[in-house]
C-alpha cells in the first residue's frame, strides 16, 4: 500500500475499439490502494512485476458494471487491457526524485536563458522575460491588459519539443491579455498587430511549479513561444 506505480495501458472494447491508449500520450502514475480507472485494472497490475506486460480481460463486474460510461461504454461491457508495468516506487522515492528534477529543471532553464540573453537581437526585460522580433507589423497601438486579442502561436520546450500550436489546429486563439501566463501578458502589451515575436519565458513567468497535468511541461521549466499578434478584438 502506498507504492506509486507507473504504467502504460490501452483499454478496448471486445470488438477492438480503442477507448484510451497512454502509449500515444504519456505513462500514467497512480498510488496503489487508491481508486484508479477500474478495479479490474488495479487487480491485474497488482499481480505483475516491474517490466512485465500483460493482457487483461476484465468482466463488467470489476469494470463499469451495470452503468457503463455514457456514450462510450455500454452497461455490462467486458473490457480488454494491454498493460505494461514500467516502475514501482515508494512515495518517499517519488518525493526525492521530484525535488531533484525541480532543481535540475531550474538549473537547465537558468543556463539556457543566460546564454540566450547574449544572442544578437534578443531583448531582456527587467522581469527576466526575453524576446526577439521576428517580423514587424504595421499596427500602431498595443493592447492593454484588459484587451481581447487574436493570436497565432506555437510553444516549445528549450530542447525543441513542441507542446502546443494554434497553427496545427488551423485556428487562431482568442483570449484576454490578462488571462494567460505572465510572460505572455507582459509581451503582448508591447506588441502591435502584425508583429511576430519569439518569447523566451522564465518558469516564474510561465507555469512555475504548477504546469498543466498530463503534459510534457514540467515544474521550473522555461518555455519558448512564437507569437503572432493578429488583431486586437476589443
GROMACS .gro file of C-alpha atoms in nm:
model
  234
    1UNK     CA    1   0.000   0.000   0.000
    2UNK     CA    2   0.123   0.349  -0.079
    3UNK     CA    3   0.359   0.249  -0.362
    4UNK     CA    4   0.336   0.467  -0.672
    5UNK     CA    5   0.307   0.266  -0.993
    6UNK     CA    6   0.390   0.394  -1.340
    7UNK     CA    7   0.216   0.211  -1.622
    8UNK     CA    8   0.128   0.231  -1.986
    9UNK     CA    9  -0.208   0.086  -2.074
   10UNK     CA   10  -0.457   0.057  -2.355
   11UNK     CA   11  -0.824  -0.017  -2.290
   12UNK     CA   12  -1.050  -0.160  -2.559
   13UNK     CA   13  -1.399  -0.292  -2.614
   14UNK     CA   14  -1.441  -0.655  -2.713
   15UNK     CA   15  -1.475  -0.552  -3.079
   16UNK     CA   16  -1.130  -0.392  -3.066
   17UNK     CA   17  -1.245  -0.029  -3.039
   18UNK     CA   18  -0.972   0.160  -2.853
   19UNK     CA   19  -1.106   0.379  -2.573
   20UNK     CA   20  -0.776   0.505  -2.435
   21UNK     CA   21  -0.408   0.448  -2.510
   22UNK     CA   22  -0.143   0.604  -2.286
   23UNK     CA   23   0.131   0.490  -2.528
   24UNK     CA   24   0.003   0.767  -2.756
   25UNK     CA   25   0.035   1.022  -2.476
   26UNK     CA   26   0.231   0.982  -2.151
   27UNK     CA   27   0.275   0.699  -1.897
   28UNK     CA   28   0.027   0.713  -1.610
   29UNK     CA   29   0.106   0.715  -1.238
   30UNK     CA   30  -0.127   0.608  -0.959
   31UNK     CA   31  -0.096   0.518  -0.594
   32UNK     CA   32  -0.168   0.154  -0.526
   33UNK     CA   33  -0.461   0.110  -0.290
   34UNK     CA   34  -0.642   0.419  -0.413
   35UNK     CA   35  -0.921   0.418  -0.667
   36UNK     CA   36  -0.794   0.429  -1.025
   37UNK     CA   37  -0.971   0.354  -1.353
   38UNK     CA   38  -1.131   0.012  -1.286
   39UNK     CA   39  -1.095  -0.244  -1.010
   40UNK     CA   40  -1.001  -0.500  -1.274
   41UNK     CA   41  -0.705  -0.297  -1.397
   42UNK     CA   42  -0.579  -0.242  -1.041
   43UNK     CA   43  -0.613  -0.611  -0.956
   44UNK     CA   44  -0.431  -0.710  -1.274
   45UNK     CA   45  -0.142  -0.470  -1.216
   46UNK     CA   46  -0.110  -0.598  -0.856
   47UNK     CA   47  -0.013  -0.941  -0.994
   48UNK     CA   48   0.255  -0.801  -1.225
   49UNK     CA   49   0.624  -0.738  -1.170
   50UNK     CA   50   0.818  -0.434  -1.281
   51UNK     CA   51   0.895  -0.457  -1.652
   52UNK     CA   52   0.619  -0.706  -1.729
   53UNK     CA   53   0.345  -0.671  -1.989
   54UNK     CA   54   0.004  -0.834  -1.964
   55UNK     CA   55  -0.323  -0.868  -2.150
   56UNK     CA   56  -0.625  -0.846  -1.919
   57UNK     CA   57  -0.985  -0.948  -1.982
   58UNK     CA   58  -1.192  -0.753  -1.730
   59UNK     CA   59  -1.556  -0.852  -1.674
   60UNK     CA   60  -1.811  -0.577  -1.623
   61UNK     CA   61  -1.845  -0.663  -1.252
   62UNK     CA   62  -1.497  -0.517  -1.190
   63UNK     CA   63  -1.515  -0.261  -1.472
   64UNK     CA   64  -1.805  -0.018  -1.520
   65UNK     CA   65  -2.080  -0.265  -1.431
   66UNK     CA   66  -2.448  -0.201  -1.489
   67UNK     CA   67  -2.397   0.170  -1.556
   68UNK     CA   68  -2.124   0.167  -1.818
   69UNK     CA   69  -1.995   0.506  -1.923
   70UNK     CA   70  -2.245   0.719  -2.108
   71UNK     CA   71  -2.173   0.750  -2.478
   72UNK     CA   72  -1.860   0.536  -2.454
   73UNK     CA   73  -1.911   0.204  -2.274
   74UNK     CA   74  -2.239   0.012  -2.273
   75UNK     CA   75  -2.367  -0.137  -1.944
   76UNK     CA   76  -2.230  -0.483  -1.862
   77UNK     CA   77  -1.939  -0.447  -2.105
   78UNK     CA   78  -1.630  -0.665  -2.074
   79UNK     CA   79  -1.312  -0.464  -2.134
   80UNK     CA   80  -0.972  -0.562  -2.270
   81UNK     CA   81  -0.649  -0.409  -2.138
   82UNK     CA   82  -0.291  -0.419  -2.259
   83UNK     CA   83  -0.074  -0.314  -1.965
   84UNK     CA   84   0.298  -0.254  -1.910
   85UNK     CA   85   0.423  -0.200  -1.554
   86UNK     CA   86   0.711   0.042  -1.601
   87UNK     CA   87   0.810   0.134  -1.249
   88UNK     CA   88   0.731   0.089  -0.880
   89UNK     CA   89   0.846   0.349  -0.629
   90UNK     CA   90   0.760   0.445  -0.273
   91UNK     CA   91   0.611   0.788  -0.208
   92UNK     CA   92   0.938   0.893  -0.040
   93UNK     CA   93   1.134   0.794  -0.351
   94UNK     CA   94   0.893   0.990  -0.569
   95UNK     CA   95   0.928   1.296  -0.345
   96UNK     CA   96   1.309   1.285  -0.356
   97UNK     CA   97   1.306   1.231  -0.731
   98UNK     CA   98   1.069   1.525  -0.777
   99UNK     CA   99   1.293   1.755  -0.571
  100UNK     CA  100   1.595   1.652  -0.779
  101UNK     CA  101   1.404   1.708  -1.102
  102UNK     CA  102   1.284   2.052  -0.991
  103UNK     CA  103   1.641   2.158  -0.918
  104UNK     CA  104   1.767   2.019  -1.249
  105UNK     CA  105   1.492   2.189  -1.450
  106UNK     CA  106   1.569   2.524  -1.287
  107UNK     CA  107   1.943   2.486  -1.343
  108UNK     CA  108   1.897   2.396  -1.710
  109UNK     CA  109   1.643   2.675  -1.767
  110UNK     CA  110   1.861   2.938  -1.598
  111UNK     CA  111   2.164   2.830  -1.802
  112UNK     CA  112   1.965   2.844  -2.126
  113UNK     CA  113   1.829   3.192  -2.053
  114UNK     CA  114   2.171   3.326  -1.952
  115UNK     CA  115   2.323   3.205  -2.279
  116UNK     CA  116   2.024   3.317  -2.485
  117UNK     CA  117   2.049   3.669  -2.342
  118UNK     CA  118   2.377   3.710  -2.533
  119UNK     CA  119   2.223   3.620  -2.870
  120UNK     CA  120   2.207   3.908  -3.118
  121UNK     CA  121   1.860   4.062  -3.135
  122UNK     CA  122   1.738   3.924  -2.804
  123UNK     CA  123   1.597   4.187  -2.567
  124UNK     CA  124   1.598   4.116  -2.193
  125UNK     CA  125   1.334   4.292  -1.983
  126UNK     CA  126   1.368   4.367  -1.608
  127UNK     CA  127   1.122   4.088  -1.527
  128UNK     CA  128   1.354   3.833  -1.689
  129UNK     CA  129   1.134   3.793  -1.996
  130UNK     CA  130   1.332   3.777  -2.320
  131UNK     CA  131   1.206   3.839  -2.671
  132UNK     CA  132   1.327   3.865  -3.027
  133UNK     CA  133   1.137   4.045  -3.303
  134UNK     CA  134   1.088   3.809  -3.598
  135UNK     CA  135   0.854   4.025  -3.805
  136UNK     CA  136   0.739   4.383  -3.756
  137UNK     CA  137   0.377   4.460  -3.838
  138UNK     CA  138   0.208   4.781  -3.942
  139UNK     CA  139  -0.017   4.817  -3.636
  140UNK     CA  140   0.001   5.140  -3.439
  141UNK     CA  141  -0.147   5.053  -3.099
  142UNK     CA  142  -0.064   4.790  -2.838
  143UNK     CA  143  -0.331   4.604  -2.643
  144UNK     CA  144  -0.390   4.674  -2.276
  145UNK     CA  145  -0.410   4.409  -2.005
  146UNK     CA  146  -0.790   4.405  -2.035
  147UNK     CA  147  -0.795   4.381  -2.417
  148UNK     CA  148  -0.902   4.071  -2.603
  149UNK     CA  149  -0.663   3.964  -2.876
  150UNK     CA  150  -0.642   3.710  -3.155
  151UNK     CA  151  -0.306   3.538  -3.200
  152UNK     CA  152  -0.133   3.251  -3.372
  153UNK     CA  153   0.136   3.080  -3.169
  154UNK     CA  154   0.344   2.771  -3.115
  155UNK     CA  155   0.518   2.664  -2.796
  156UNK     CA  156   0.827   2.450  -2.739
  157UNK     CA  157   1.048   2.345  -2.453
  158UNK     CA  158   1.409   2.464  -2.455
  159UNK     CA  159   1.509   2.127  -2.605
  160UNK     CA  160   1.284   2.191  -2.904
  161UNK     CA  161   0.996   1.958  -2.818
  162UNK     CA  162   0.665   2.113  -2.921
  163UNK     CA  163   0.372   2.112  -2.680
  164UNK     CA  164   0.111   2.339  -2.838
  165UNK     CA  165   0.037   2.514  -3.166
  166UNK     CA  166  -0.260   2.710  -3.294
  167UNK     CA  167  -0.111   2.670  -3.642
  168UNK     CA  168  -0.154   2.293  -3.616
  169UNK     CA  169  -0.517   2.340  -3.516
  170UNK     CA  170  -0.569   2.572  -3.812
  171UNK     CA  171  -0.740   2.835  -3.599
  172UNK     CA  172  -0.605   3.141  -3.412
  173UNK     CA  173  -0.656   3.163  -3.037
  174UNK     CA  174  -0.862   3.444  -2.885
  175UNK     CA  175  -0.833   3.545  -2.519
  176UNK     CA  176  -0.795   3.831  -2.272
  177UNK     CA  177  -0.439   3.958  -2.240
  178UNK     CA  178  -0.455   3.926  -1.861
  179UNK     CA  179  -0.598   3.573  -1.884
  180UNK     CA  180  -0.277   3.395  -1.982
  181UNK     CA  181   0.066   3.332  -1.830
  182UNK     CA  182   0.254   3.639  -1.704
  183UNK     CA  183   0.517   3.626  -1.977
  184UNK     CA  184   0.250   3.648  -2.246
  185UNK     CA  185   0.063   3.926  -2.066
  186UNK     CA  186   0.379   4.135  -2.047
  187UNK     CA  187   0.489   4.071  -2.405
  188UNK     CA  188   0.151   4.126  -2.570
  189UNK     CA  189   0.123   4.475  -2.419
  190UNK     CA  190   0.446   4.565  -2.601
  191UNK     CA  191   0.344   4.417  -2.936
  192UNK     CA  192   0.136   4.569  -3.213
  193UNK     CA  193  -0.091   4.394  -3.466
  194UNK     CA  194   0.117   4.224  -3.732
  195UNK     CA  195   0.416   4.176  -3.502
  196UNK     CA  196   0.562   3.828  -3.467
  197UNK     CA  197   0.794   3.772  -3.171
  198UNK     CA  198   0.984   3.484  -3.023
  199UNK     CA  199   0.943   3.479  -2.646
  200UNK     CA  200   1.181   3.314  -2.401
  201UNK     CA  201   0.989   3.289  -2.076
  202UNK     CA  202   1.138   3.201  -1.734
  203UNK     CA  203   0.936   2.946  -1.541
  204UNK     CA  204   0.817   3.203  -1.285
  205UNK     CA  205   0.651   3.393  -1.572
  206UNK     CA  206   0.512   3.071  -1.721
  207UNK     CA  207   0.371   2.779  -1.519
  208UNK     CA  208   0.621   2.778  -1.231
  209UNK     CA  209   0.571   2.476  -1.007
  210UNK     CA  210   0.219   2.408  -1.136
  211UNK     CA  211   0.220   2.310  -1.503
  212UNK     CA  212  -0.087   2.158  -1.657
  213UNK     CA  213  -0.113   1.793  -1.553
  214UNK     CA  214  -0.054   1.526  -1.812
  215UNK     CA  215   0.161   1.735  -2.046
  216UNK     CA  216   0.533   1.748  -2.119
  217UNK     CA  217   0.587   2.078  -1.936
  218UNK     CA  218   0.749   2.004  -1.601
  219UNK     CA  219   0.780   2.236  -1.299
  220UNK     CA  220   1.053   2.503  -1.320
  221UNK     CA  221   1.082   2.481  -1.699
  222UNK     CA  222   1.149   2.787  -1.914
  223UNK     CA  223   0.938   2.794  -2.230
  224UNK     CA  224   0.977   2.929  -2.583
  225UNK     CA  225   0.687   3.068  -2.785
  226UNK     CA  226   0.650   3.218  -3.128
  227UNK     CA  227   0.359   3.461  -3.101
  228UNK     CA  228   0.195   3.647  -3.388
  229UNK     CA  229  -0.045   3.922  -3.281
  230UNK     CA  230  -0.315   3.919  -3.548
  231UNK     CA  231  -0.578   4.151  -3.407
  232UNK     CA  232  -0.690   4.348  -3.104
  233UNK     CA  233  -1.051   4.234  -3.086
  234UNK     CA  234  -1.165   4.490  -2.830
   0.00000   0.00000   0.00000
